[in-house]
mmCIF file of C-alpha atoms in Angstrom:
data_model
loop_
_atom_site.group_PDB
_atom_site.id
_atom_site.type_symbol
_atom_site.label_atom_id
_atom_site.label_comp_id
_atom_site.label_asym_id
_atom_site.label_seq_id
_atom_site.Cartn_x
_atom_site.Cartn_y
_atom_site.Cartn_z
ATOM 1 C CA MET A 1 33.797 -33.112 3.780
ATOM 2 C CA PHE A 2 31.188 -30.868 5.300
ATOM 3 C CA GLY A 3 27.590 -32.035 5.601
ATOM 4 C CA PRO A 4 24.555 -29.772 5.209
ATOM 5 C CA GLN A 5 24.484 -28.889 8.909
ATOM 6 C CA ALA A 6 28.171 -27.995 8.955
ATOM 7 C CA THR A 7 27.791 -25.853 5.850
ATOM 8 C CA SER A 8 24.874 -24.010 7.436
ATOM 9 C CA SER A 9 26.937 -23.473 10.567
ATOM 10 C CA LEU A 10 29.789 -21.939 8.556
ATOM 11 C CA ILE A 11 27.392 -19.606 6.785
ATOM 12 C CA ASN A 12 25.890 -18.471 10.069
ATOM 13 C CA LYS A 13 29.355 -17.803 11.514
ATOM 14 C CA THR A 14 30.318 -15.749 8.483
ATOM 15 C CA GLU A 15 27.139 -13.710 8.746
ATOM 16 C CA ALA A 16 27.766 -13.179 12.462
ATOM 17 C CA ILE A 17 31.213 -11.736 11.708
ATOM 18 C CA GLU A 18 29.886 -9.390 9.009
ATOM 19 C CA ASN A 19 26.743 -8.521 10.948
ATOM 20 C CA PRO A 20 27.451 -8.702 14.710
ATOM 21 C CA ILE A 21 24.654 -9.078 17.242
ATOM 22 C CA SER A 22 22.582 -5.932 17.497
ATOM 23 C CA ILE A 23 19.439 -5.683 19.618
ATOM 24 C CA ASP A 24 17.575 -2.968 21.548
ATOM 25 C CA LEU A 25 14.610 -2.929 23.908
ATOM 26 C CA ILE A 26 11.992 -0.560 22.476
ATOM 27 C CA GLU A 27 9.293 -1.062 25.093
ATOM 28 C CA PRO A 28 8.802 -3.653 27.840
ATOM 29 C CA HIS A 29 8.784 -7.113 26.191
ATOM 30 C CA LEU A 30 9.443 -5.692 22.681
ATOM 31 C CA TYR A 31 12.907 -6.023 21.134
ATOM 32 C CA LEU A 32 14.146 -4.821 17.744
ATOM 33 C CA GLY A 33 17.291 -6.314 16.248
ATOM 34 C CA ASN A 34 19.076 -7.970 13.363
ATOM 35 C CA ALA A 35 19.197 -11.490 11.936
ATOM 36 C CA THR A 36 22.343 -12.418 13.846
ATOM 37 C CA VAL A 37 20.701 -12.009 17.228
ATOM 38 C CA ALA A 38 17.707 -14.015 16.002
ATOM 39 C CA MET A 39 20.074 -16.900 15.257
ATOM 40 C CA SER A 40 21.849 -16.708 18.609
ATOM 41 C CA LEU A 41 20.180 -19.144 20.983
ATOM 42 C CA THR A 42 22.486 -17.963 23.752
ATOM 43 C CA THR A 43 21.314 -14.355 23.444
ATOM 44 C CA LEU A 44 17.688 -15.367 23.052
ATOM 45 C CA ASN A 45 17.882 -17.442 26.229
ATOM 46 C CA GLU A 46 19.635 -14.670 28.161
ATOM 47 C CA LEU A 47 16.925 -12.158 27.251
ATOM 48 C CA LYS A 48 14.146 -14.732 27.648
ATOM 49 C CA ILE A 49 12.922 -14.145 24.088
ATOM 50 C CA ASN A 50 10.587 -16.957 23.054
ATOM 51 C CA HIS A 51 8.763 -15.277 20.150
ATOM 52 C CA ILE A 52 10.381 -14.073 16.924
ATOM 53 C CA LEU A 53 8.839 -12.083 14.076
ATOM 54 C CA THR A 54 11.062 -12.273 10.980
ATOM 55 C CA ILE A 55 10.592 -9.610 8.280
ATOM 56 C CA ASP A 56 13.197 -10.633 5.732
ATOM 57 C CA SER A 57 13.807 -12.066 2.272
ATOM 58 C CA CYS A 58 14.612 -15.500 3.725
ATOM 59 C CA PRO A 59 13.520 -17.368 6.875
ATOM 60 C CA LEU A 60 15.650 -18.231 9.878
ATOM 61 C CA PRO A 61 17.551 -21.558 10.019
ATOM 62 C CA ASP A 62 15.574 -24.655 10.968
ATOM 63 C CA ASN A 63 17.176 -24.894 14.402
ATOM 64 C CA ILE A 64 15.443 -21.620 15.294
ATOM 65 C CA ARG A 65 12.210 -21.948 13.319
ATOM 66 C CA TYR A 66 11.427 -25.427 14.620
ATOM 67 C CA ASN A 67 12.785 -24.984 18.128
ATOM 68 C CA PRO A 68 10.020 -26.133 20.533
ATOM 69 C CA GLN A 69 10.926 -23.279 22.908
ATOM 70 C CA ILE A 70 10.396 -20.592 20.254
ATOM 71 C CA THR A 71 7.264 -19.427 18.428
ATOM 72 C CA SER A 72 8.126 -17.729 15.171
ATOM 73 C CA LYS A 73 6.347 -15.955 12.345
ATOM 74 C CA TYR A 74 7.905 -15.251 8.953
ATOM 75 C CA ILE A 75 6.934 -12.504 6.490
ATOM 76 C CA LYS A 76 8.827 -12.465 3.201
ATOM 77 C CA VAL A 77 9.656 -8.863 2.331
ATOM 78 C CA PHE A 78 12.440 -7.160 0.368
ATOM 79 C CA ASP A 79 13.833 -3.805 1.438
ATOM 80 C CA VAL A 80 12.768 -1.857 -1.657
ATOM 81 C CA HIS A 81 10.472 1.154 -1.754
ATOM 82 C CA LYS A 82 8.019 -0.595 -4.106
ATOM 83 C CA GLU A 83 7.411 -3.440 -1.635
ATOM 84 C CA ASP A 84 3.884 -3.592 -0.217
ATOM 85 C CA MET A 85 4.593 -3.756 3.514
ATOM 86 C CA LEU A 86 1.269 -2.180 4.420
ATOM 87 C CA GLN A 87 -0.603 -5.419 3.696
ATOM 88 C CA TYR A 88 1.244 -7.089 6.605
ATOM 89 C CA PHE A 89 0.845 -4.384 9.248
ATOM 90 C CA GLU A 90 -2.292 -5.719 10.909
ATOM 91 C CA GLU A 91 -1.208 -9.359 11.210
ATOM 92 C CA CYS A 92 2.244 -8.389 12.494
ATOM 93 C CA ILE A 93 0.812 -5.991 15.057
ATOM 94 C CA GLU A 94 -1.605 -8.691 16.190
ATOM 95 C CA PHE A 95 1.305 -11.127 16.637
ATOM 96 C CA ILE A 96 3.209 -8.603 18.778
ATOM 97 C CA GLU A 97 0.147 -7.682 20.830
ATOM 98 C CA ASN A 98 -0.684 -11.309 21.618
ATOM 99 C CA VAL A 99 2.842 -11.950 22.894
ATOM 100 C CA ILE A 100 2.998 -8.823 25.057
ATOM 101 C CA LYS A 101 -0.436 -9.527 26.546
ATOM 102 C CA LYS A 102 1.035 -12.754 27.896
ATOM 103 C CA ARG A 103 3.960 -10.752 29.356
ATOM 104 C CA MET A 104 6.374 -12.662 27.168
ATOM 105 C CA ASN A 105 9.225 -11.220 25.100
ATOM 106 C CA VAL A 106 9.195 -10.833 21.318
ATOM 107 C CA LEU A 107 11.984 -9.989 18.897
ATOM 108 C CA VAL A 108 11.132 -8.259 15.613
ATOM 109 C CA HIS A 109 14.013 -8.411 13.153
ATOM 110 C CA CYS A 110 15.110 -8.191 9.530
ATOM 111 C CA TYR A 111 18.688 -8.580 8.255
ATOM 112 C CA TYR A 112 20.113 -5.410 9.799
ATOM 113 C CA GLY A 113 17.209 -4.305 11.999
ATOM 114 C CA VAL A 114 17.101 -0.944 10.262
ATOM 115 C CA SER A 115 14.280 -0.673 7.715
ATOM 116 C CA ARG A 116 11.824 -3.582 7.395
ATOM 117 C CA SER A 117 11.586 -4.653 11.027
ATOM 118 C CA ALA A 118 11.754 -1.031 12.186
ATOM 119 C CA THR A 119 8.752 -0.290 9.971
ATOM 120 C CA ILE A 120 6.688 -2.963 11.728
ATOM 121 C CA VAL A 121 7.729 -1.804 15.176
ATOM 122 C CA ILE A 122 6.910 1.812 14.282
ATOM 123 C CA ALA A 123 3.488 0.704 12.999
ATOM 124 C CA TYR A 124 2.887 -1.087 16.304
ATOM 125 C CA ILE A 125 3.923 1.992 18.309
ATOM 126 C CA MET A 126 1.725 4.226 16.151
ATOM 127 C CA LYS A 127 -1.345 2.095 16.757
ATOM 128 C CA LYS A 128 -0.692 1.496 20.453
ATOM 129 C CA HIS A 129 -0.087 5.142 21.313
ATOM 130 C CA LYS A 130 -2.283 6.676 18.557
ATOM 131 C CA MET A 131 0.766 8.498 17.206
ATOM 132 C CA LYS A 132 1.599 10.025 13.854
ATOM 133 C CA TYR A 133 4.593 8.575 12.034
ATOM 134 C CA ASP A 134 7.084 11.295 12.994
ATOM 135 C CA LYS A 135 6.535 10.949 16.737
ATOM 136 C CA ALA A 136 6.561 7.150 16.610
ATOM 137 C CA PHE A 137 9.767 7.201 14.561
ATOM 138 C CA GLU A 138 11.473 9.475 17.089
ATOM 139 C CA LEU A 139 10.356 7.250 19.954
ATOM 140 C CA VAL A 140 11.787 4.112 18.318
ATOM 141 C CA LYS A 141 14.945 5.925 17.203
ATOM 142 C CA SER A 142 15.549 7.107 20.768
ATOM 143 C CA LYS A 143 15.818 3.429 21.713
ATOM 144 C CA ARG A 144 17.660 2.195 18.617
ATOM 145 C CA LYS A 145 19.790 4.729 16.733
ATOM 146 C CA LEU A 146 20.038 2.542 13.614
ATOM 147 C CA VAL A 147 16.376 2.686 12.544
ATOM 148 C CA GLY A 148 15.595 4.130 9.122
ATOM 149 C CA PRO A 149 12.650 2.852 7.056
ATOM 150 C CA ASN A 150 13.035 3.380 3.316
ATOM 151 C CA PRO A 151 10.932 6.178 1.703
ATOM 152 C CA GLY A 152 8.287 3.784 0.393
ATOM 153 C CA PHE A 153 7.719 2.290 3.855
ATOM 154 C CA ILE A 154 7.486 5.778 5.368
ATOM 155 C CA GLN A 155 4.649 6.691 3.016
ATOM 156 C CA GLN A 156 2.879 3.442 3.902
ATOM 157 C CA LEU A 157 3.175 4.294 7.590
ATOM 158 C CA ARG A 158 1.703 7.741 6.941
ATOM 159 C CA LEU A 159 -1.170 6.137 5.064
ATOM 160 C CA PHE A 160 -1.659 3.712 7.980
ATOM 161 C CA HIS A 161 -2.130 6.725 10.278
ATOM 162 C CA ARG A 162 -4.527 8.380 7.837
ATOM 163 C CA MET A 163 -6.735 5.266 7.842
ATOM 164 C CA GLY A 164 -6.949 5.197 11.639
ATOM 165 C CA PHE A 165 -4.309 2.460 12.153
ATOM 166 C CA GLN A 166 -6.210 -0.152 10.139
ATOM 167 C CA ILE A 167 -6.724 -1.073 6.498
ATOM 168 C CA ASP A 168 -9.666 0.893 5.123
ATOM 169 C CA LYS A 169 -10.341 -0.377 1.612
ATOM 170 C CA ASN A 170 -12.758 2.492 0.998
ATOM 171 C CA ASP A 171 -10.140 5.155 1.662
ATOM 172 C CA GLU A 172 -9.350 7.024 -1.568
ATOM 173 C CA LYS A 173 -5.627 7.255 -0.857
ATOM 174 C CA TYR A 174 -5.494 3.533 -0.101
ATOM 175 C CA LYS A 175 -7.195 2.759 -3.409
ATOM 176 C CA ILE A 176 -4.633 4.874 -5.249
ATOM 177 C CA TYR A 177 -1.807 3.239 -3.320
ATOM 178 C CA ARG A 178 -3.014 -0.252 -4.289
ATOM 179 C CA LEU A 179 -3.325 0.772 -7.934
ATOM 180 C CA ARG A 180 0.248 2.048 -7.953
ATOM 181 C CA ILE A 181 1.523 -1.153 -6.377
ATOM 182 C CA ALA A 182 -0.326 -3.145 -9.050
ATOM 183 C CA ALA A 183 1.100 -0.896 -11.767
ATOM 184 C CA GLU A 184 4.627 -1.837 -10.717
ATOM 185 C CA SER A 185 3.765 -5.527 -11.202
ATOM 186 C CA ILE A 186 2.173 -4.814 -14.568
ATOM 187 C CA LYS A 187 5.413 -3.232 -15.770
ATOM 188 C CA LEU A 188 7.052 -6.632 -15.487
ATOM 189 C CA ALA A 189 4.187 -8.975 -16.386
ATOM 190 C CA LYS A 190 2.608 -6.711 -19.060
ATOM 191 C CA ARG A 191 -0.793 -7.699 -17.696
ATOM 192 C CA LEU A 192 -2.724 -7.406 -14.438
ATOM 193 C CA PRO A 193 -1.685 -10.295 -12.124
ATOM 194 C CA SER A 194 -4.610 -12.458 -11.014
ATOM 195 C CA ASN A 195 -3.995 -11.732 -7.338
ATOM 196 C CA TYR A 196 -4.824 -8.075 -7.986
ATOM 197 C CA SER A 197 -7.887 -8.611 -10.183
ATOM 198 C CA SER A 198 -10.294 -9.578 -7.403
ATOM 199 C CA ASP A 199 -9.090 -6.728 -5.215
ATOM 200 C CA LEU A 200 -8.781 -3.844 -7.670
ATOM 201 C CA VAL A 201 -11.361 -4.482 -10.387
ATOM 202 C CA LYS A 202 -14.742 -3.383 -9.060
ATOM 203 C CA PRO A 203 -18.104 -4.980 -9.981
ATOM 204 C CA ASP A 204 -20.020 -3.674 -12.980
ATOM 205 C CA PRO A 205 -22.638 -1.259 -11.546
ATOM 206 C CA SER A 206 -25.047 -2.014 -14.377
ATOM 207 C CA ILE A 207 -25.686 -5.442 -12.849
ATOM 208 C CA ALA A 208 -28.688 -5.435 -10.510
ATOM 209 C CA GLN A 209 -27.734 -4.834 -6.869
ATOM 210 C CA GLU A 210 -29.720 -5.209 -3.671
ATOM 211 C CA ILE A 211 -28.739 -1.743 -2.485
ATOM 212 C CA PRO A 212 -27.738 0.319 -5.547
ATOM 213 C CA GLU A 213 -25.849 3.557 -5.002
ATOM 214 C CA PRO A 214 -27.960 6.695 -5.469
ATOM 215 C CA ILE A 215 -25.455 8.511 -7.693
ATOM 216 C CA VAL A 216 -24.062 6.864 -10.840
ATOM 217 C CA PHE A 217 -22.318 7.862 -14.045
ATOM 218 C CA ARG A 218 -23.969 6.973 -17.362
ATOM 219 C CA CYS A 219 -22.981 7.015 -21.017
ATOM 220 C CA LYS A 220 -24.568 10.114 -22.573
ATOM 221 C CA ARG A 221 -25.292 8.308 -25.808
ATOM 222 C CA CYS A 222 -27.018 5.117 -24.610
ATOM 223 C CA ARG A 223 -27.579 5.828 -20.868
ATOM 224 C CA ARG A 224 -25.779 2.652 -19.831
ATOM 225 C CA VAL A 225 -24.571 2.812 -16.204
ATOM 226 C CA LEU A 226 -20.760 2.880 -16.196
ATOM 227 C CA ALA A 227 -19.680 3.670 -12.642
ATOM 228 C CA ASN A 228 -20.903 4.390 -9.144
ATOM 229 C CA LYS A 229 -19.940 7.580 -7.369
ATOM 230 C CA SER A 230 -17.873 5.462 -4.954
ATOM 231 C CA ASN A 231 -15.725 4.363 -7.926
ATOM 232 C CA LEU A 232 -14.647 7.948 -8.522
ATOM 233 C CA LEU A 233 -11.080 8.844 -7.544
ATOM 234 C CA PRO A 234 -11.212 12.631 -7.280
ATOM 235 C CA HIS A 235 -8.100 14.744 -7.488
ATOM 236 C CA PHE A 236 -7.557 18.308 -6.459
ATOM 237 C CA ILE A 237 -6.647 21.204 -8.722
ATOM 238 C CA PRO A 238 -2.941 22.089 -8.359
ATOM 239 C CA MET A 239 -1.987 25.434 -6.872
ATOM 240 C CA PRO A 240 -1.797 28.236 -9.488
ATOM 241 C CA ASP A 241 1.998 28.292 -9.535
ATOM 242 C CA THR A 242 2.121 24.622 -10.552
ATOM 243 C CA LYS A 243 -0.824 24.600 -12.991
ATOM 244 C CA ILE A 244 0.252 23.783 -16.521
ATOM 245 C CA SER A 245 -1.936 24.042 -19.602
ATOM 246 C CA SER A 246 -2.012 20.614 -21.209
ATOM 247 C CA ASN A 247 -4.313 17.796 -22.271
ATOM 248 C CA LEU A 248 -4.900 14.198 -21.281
ATOM 249 C CA ASN A 249 -2.936 12.794 -24.206
ATOM 250 C CA SER A 250 0.398 14.082 -22.855
ATOM 251 C CA THR A 251 2.429 11.624 -20.803
ATOM 252 C CA ALA A 252 5.453 11.798 -18.521
ATOM 253 C CA GLN A 253 8.659 9.811 -18.799
ATOM 254 C CA SER A 254 7.759 6.298 -17.683
ATOM 255 C CA ASP A 255 10.407 4.863 -15.374
ATOM 256 C CA GLN A 256 11.614 7.781 -13.260
ATOM 257 C CA SER A 257 8.224 9.472 -13.222
ATOM 258 C CA THR A 258 6.479 6.331 -11.980
ATOM 259 C CA GLN A 259 9.011 5.853 -9.205
ATOM 260 C CA ASN A 260 8.535 9.451 -8.131
ATOM 261 C CA LEU A 261 4.764 9.083 -8.221
ATOM 262 C CA LEU A 262 4.960 5.970 -6.072
ATOM 263 C CA LEU A 263 6.959 7.928 -3.509
ATOM 264 C CA THR A 264 4.858 11.106 -3.559
ATOM 265 C CA SER A 265 3.394 12.012 -0.205
ATOM 266 C CA ILE A 266 0.281 9.990 0.559
ATOM 267 C CA GLU A 267 -0.899 12.808 2.781
ATOM 268 C CA ASN A 268 -0.478 15.638 0.235
ATOM 269 C CA ASN A 269 2.411 17.430 1.946
ATOM 270 C CA GLN A 270 1.292 15.862 5.220
ATOM 271 C CA SER A 271 -1.541 18.394 5.505
ATOM 272 C CA GLU A 272 -4.190 15.655 5.380
ATOM 273 C CA ARG A 273 -6.452 17.820 3.260
ATOM 274 C CA SER A 274 -6.158 20.839 5.540
ATOM 275 C CA GLU A 275 -6.162 23.032 2.428
ATOM 276 C CA GLU A 276 -8.394 20.832 0.262
ATOM 277 C CA THR A 277 -12.046 21.688 -0.114
ATOM 278 C CA GLU A 278 -14.928 20.350 -2.147
ATOM 279 C CA SER A 279 -14.641 23.358 -4.463
ATOM 280 C CA SER A 280 -11.027 22.477 -5.318
ATOM 281 C CA ILE A 281 -11.938 19.036 -6.716
ATOM 282 C CA CYS A 282 -11.230 18.940 -10.437
ATOM 283 C CA SER A 283 -14.156 18.280 -12.787
ATOM 284 C CA GLU A 284 -12.302 18.583 -16.098
ATOM 285 C CA ALA A 285 -11.923 14.804 -16.273
ATOM 286 C CA TYR A 286 -13.298 11.914 -14.214
ATOM 287 C CA PHE A 287 -10.789 9.348 -12.962
ATOM 288 C CA PHE A 288 -12.181 6.028 -11.726
ATOM 289 C CA GLU A 289 -11.159 2.724 -10.227
ATOM 290 C CA PRO A 290 -10.894 -0.175 -12.706
ATOM 291 C CA ILE A 291 -14.382 -1.615 -13.320
ATOM 292 C CA ALA A 292 -15.316 -5.071 -14.609
ATOM 293 C CA TRP A 293 -16.621 -3.863 -17.990
ATOM 294 C CA MET A 294 -13.147 -2.405 -18.744
ATOM 295 C CA THR A 295 -11.973 -5.765 -20.095
ATOM 296 C CA ASP A 296 -8.929 -4.417 -21.952
ATOM 297 C CA ILE A 297 -7.244 -3.289 -18.733
ATOM 298 C CA ILE A 298 -6.486 -6.911 -17.799
ATOM 299 C CA ASN A 299 -4.246 -7.742 -20.743
ATOM 300 C CA HIS A 300 -2.997 -4.326 -21.881
ATOM 301 C CA THR A 301 -0.970 -1.601 -20.222
ATOM 302 C CA GLN A 302 -2.832 1.199 -22.017
ATOM 303 C CA GLY A 303 -5.700 1.767 -24.402
ATOM 304 C CA SER A 304 -9.151 3.272 -24.927
ATOM 305 C CA LEU A 305 -12.231 2.962 -22.738
ATOM 306 C CA ASN A 306 -15.350 2.377 -24.815
ATOM 307 C CA CYS A 307 -18.933 2.024 -23.689
ATOM 308 C CA PRO A 308 -19.642 -1.731 -23.469
ATOM 309 C CA LYS A 309 -23.114 -1.157 -24.944
ATOM 310 C CA CYS A 310 -22.885 1.446 -27.728
ATOM 311 C CA LYS A 311 -19.082 1.365 -28.137
ATOM 312 C CA ALA A 312 -18.799 5.154 -27.850
ATOM 313 C CA LYS A 313 -15.286 6.253 -26.939
ATOM 314 C CA LEU A 314 -15.379 7.506 -23.358
ATOM 315 C CA GLY A 315 -11.733 8.027 -22.444
ATOM 316 C CA LYS A 316 -8.475 6.167 -21.936
ATOM 317 C CA PHE A 317 -6.517 4.103 -19.441
ATOM 318 C CA ASN A 318 -2.809 3.803 -18.737
ATOM 319 C CA TRP A 319 -1.191 1.631 -16.085
ATOM 320 C CA VAL A 320 2.477 2.465 -16.584
ATOM 321 C CA GLN A 321 2.579 6.131 -17.551
ATOM 322 C CA SER A 322 0.996 9.154 -15.946
ATOM 323 C CA SER A 323 -1.772 11.050 -17.690
ATOM 324 C CA LYS A 324 -2.052 14.769 -17.243
ATOM 325 C CA CYS A 325 -5.478 16.220 -16.598
ATOM 326 C CA PRO A 326 -6.310 19.563 -18.250
ATOM 327 C CA CYS A 327 -6.003 21.064 -14.751
ATOM 328 C CA GLY A 328 -2.299 20.162 -14.743
ATOM 329 C CA LYS A 329 -2.483 17.248 -12.287
ATOM 330 C CA HIS A 330 -0.531 14.059 -13.127
ATOM 331 C CA VAL A 331 -2.460 10.848 -12.370
ATOM 332 C CA GLN A 332 -0.940 7.369 -12.548
ATOM 333 C CA PRO A 333 -2.253 4.830 -13.142
ATOM 334 C CA ALA A 334 -5.168 6.514 -14.871
ATOM 335 C CA PHE A 335 -8.637 5.317 -15.894
ATOM 336 C CA TYR A 336 -10.470 8.417 -17.049
ATOM 337 C CA MET A 337 -13.647 9.333 -18.858
ATOM 338 C CA MET A 338 -14.430 12.769 -20.258
ATOM 339 C CA PRO A 339 -17.366 14.835 -18.904
ATOM 340 C CA SER A 340 -18.509 15.395 -22.493
ATOM 341 C CA LYS A 341 -19.092 11.627 -22.838
ATOM 342 C CA ILE A 342 -20.680 10.735 -19.504
ATOM 343 C CA GLU A 343 -23.060 12.324 -17.010
ATOM 344 C CA LYS A 344 -23.980 12.047 -13.357
ATOM 345 C CA SER A 345 -27.382 10.592 -12.677
ATOM 346 C CA ASN A 346 -29.469 10.393 -9.507
ATOM 347 C CA VAL A 347 -31.004 6.916 -9.489
ATOM 348 C CA VAL A 348 -33.754 7.866 -7.031
ATOM 349 C CA GLN A 349 -34.806 10.846 -9.138
ATOM 350 C CA ASN A 350 -34.814 8.702 -12.252
ATOM 351 C CA VAL A 351 -37.144 6.199 -10.580
ATOM 352 C CA GLN A 352 -39.449 8.967 -9.367
ATOM 353 C CA VAL A 353 -39.655 10.477 -12.855
ATOM 354 C CA THR A 354 -40.381 7.073 -14.357
ATOM 355 C CA VAL A 355 -43.123 6.363 -11.832
#
């Protein structure tokens, strides 16, 4: 009979046969490889690797994780385009940097060393050398031919560059990215998971603030403050050849459309707004971040947005399907209010008039 340790040994041997040792030196002290090499104490000793960063769906065996000669870090990630890898970039890069500063060797790996671990190494290279994704990818690929992040991870890397190689929670594209990630969870749970609520649902601007924003949006009927200007998620009018006459009640096919939207270029054809100007911002409908007074968005996937004070219908929300603005732009998820129902207001001017 085989005991637990023997069984584990057999499993590791089987994996080693199916997935032979594969490892490459990307830069001095930084290795990229697969799970088999991470489980090979002989190889680790030969290359003097004493730090391991595991980016996989399961951790390494105990004999590696709890080895007193090895410092390891484990990030649970699946190799699917919907996975939020971006949230781990900073802590993984910090782990790598701390090891290399000590002139020690670190191995970054996933199961095959192709997508998940390559994504982290590319993110590290991007930040270190202030590179765009394409150049960093080519640099890593020149050292390890196997690398190939999945499309979702590529868009996250492009967004990482856009934000200056750090998480910028005020970046509009990052806000949209987080909303789309949350929307994927809502498809399964049919409600907004609690771990997203504190991050995505913004405070009610009608509550007194020490430093209120100067520009707000109010209900035209009762003048109740509904949103700050910073809550606005502007979109740009599509080019004339793609503009389609429609209205906000039309929706796209849910499943395939949402997947495509999640994978659309974060950088708008990688131009990073080179062709976008203030005049091209659409004003036919206002799309916002979720705000605390929108209570129905927590437990429903779609519905109406009504003024919390006078109950006037302001617009609609939809987590799982895209809404089409009159300008022809698809937005998903969407939390929109119509210009005929709300108005911009300058708080400072209002105070001056009152005084």
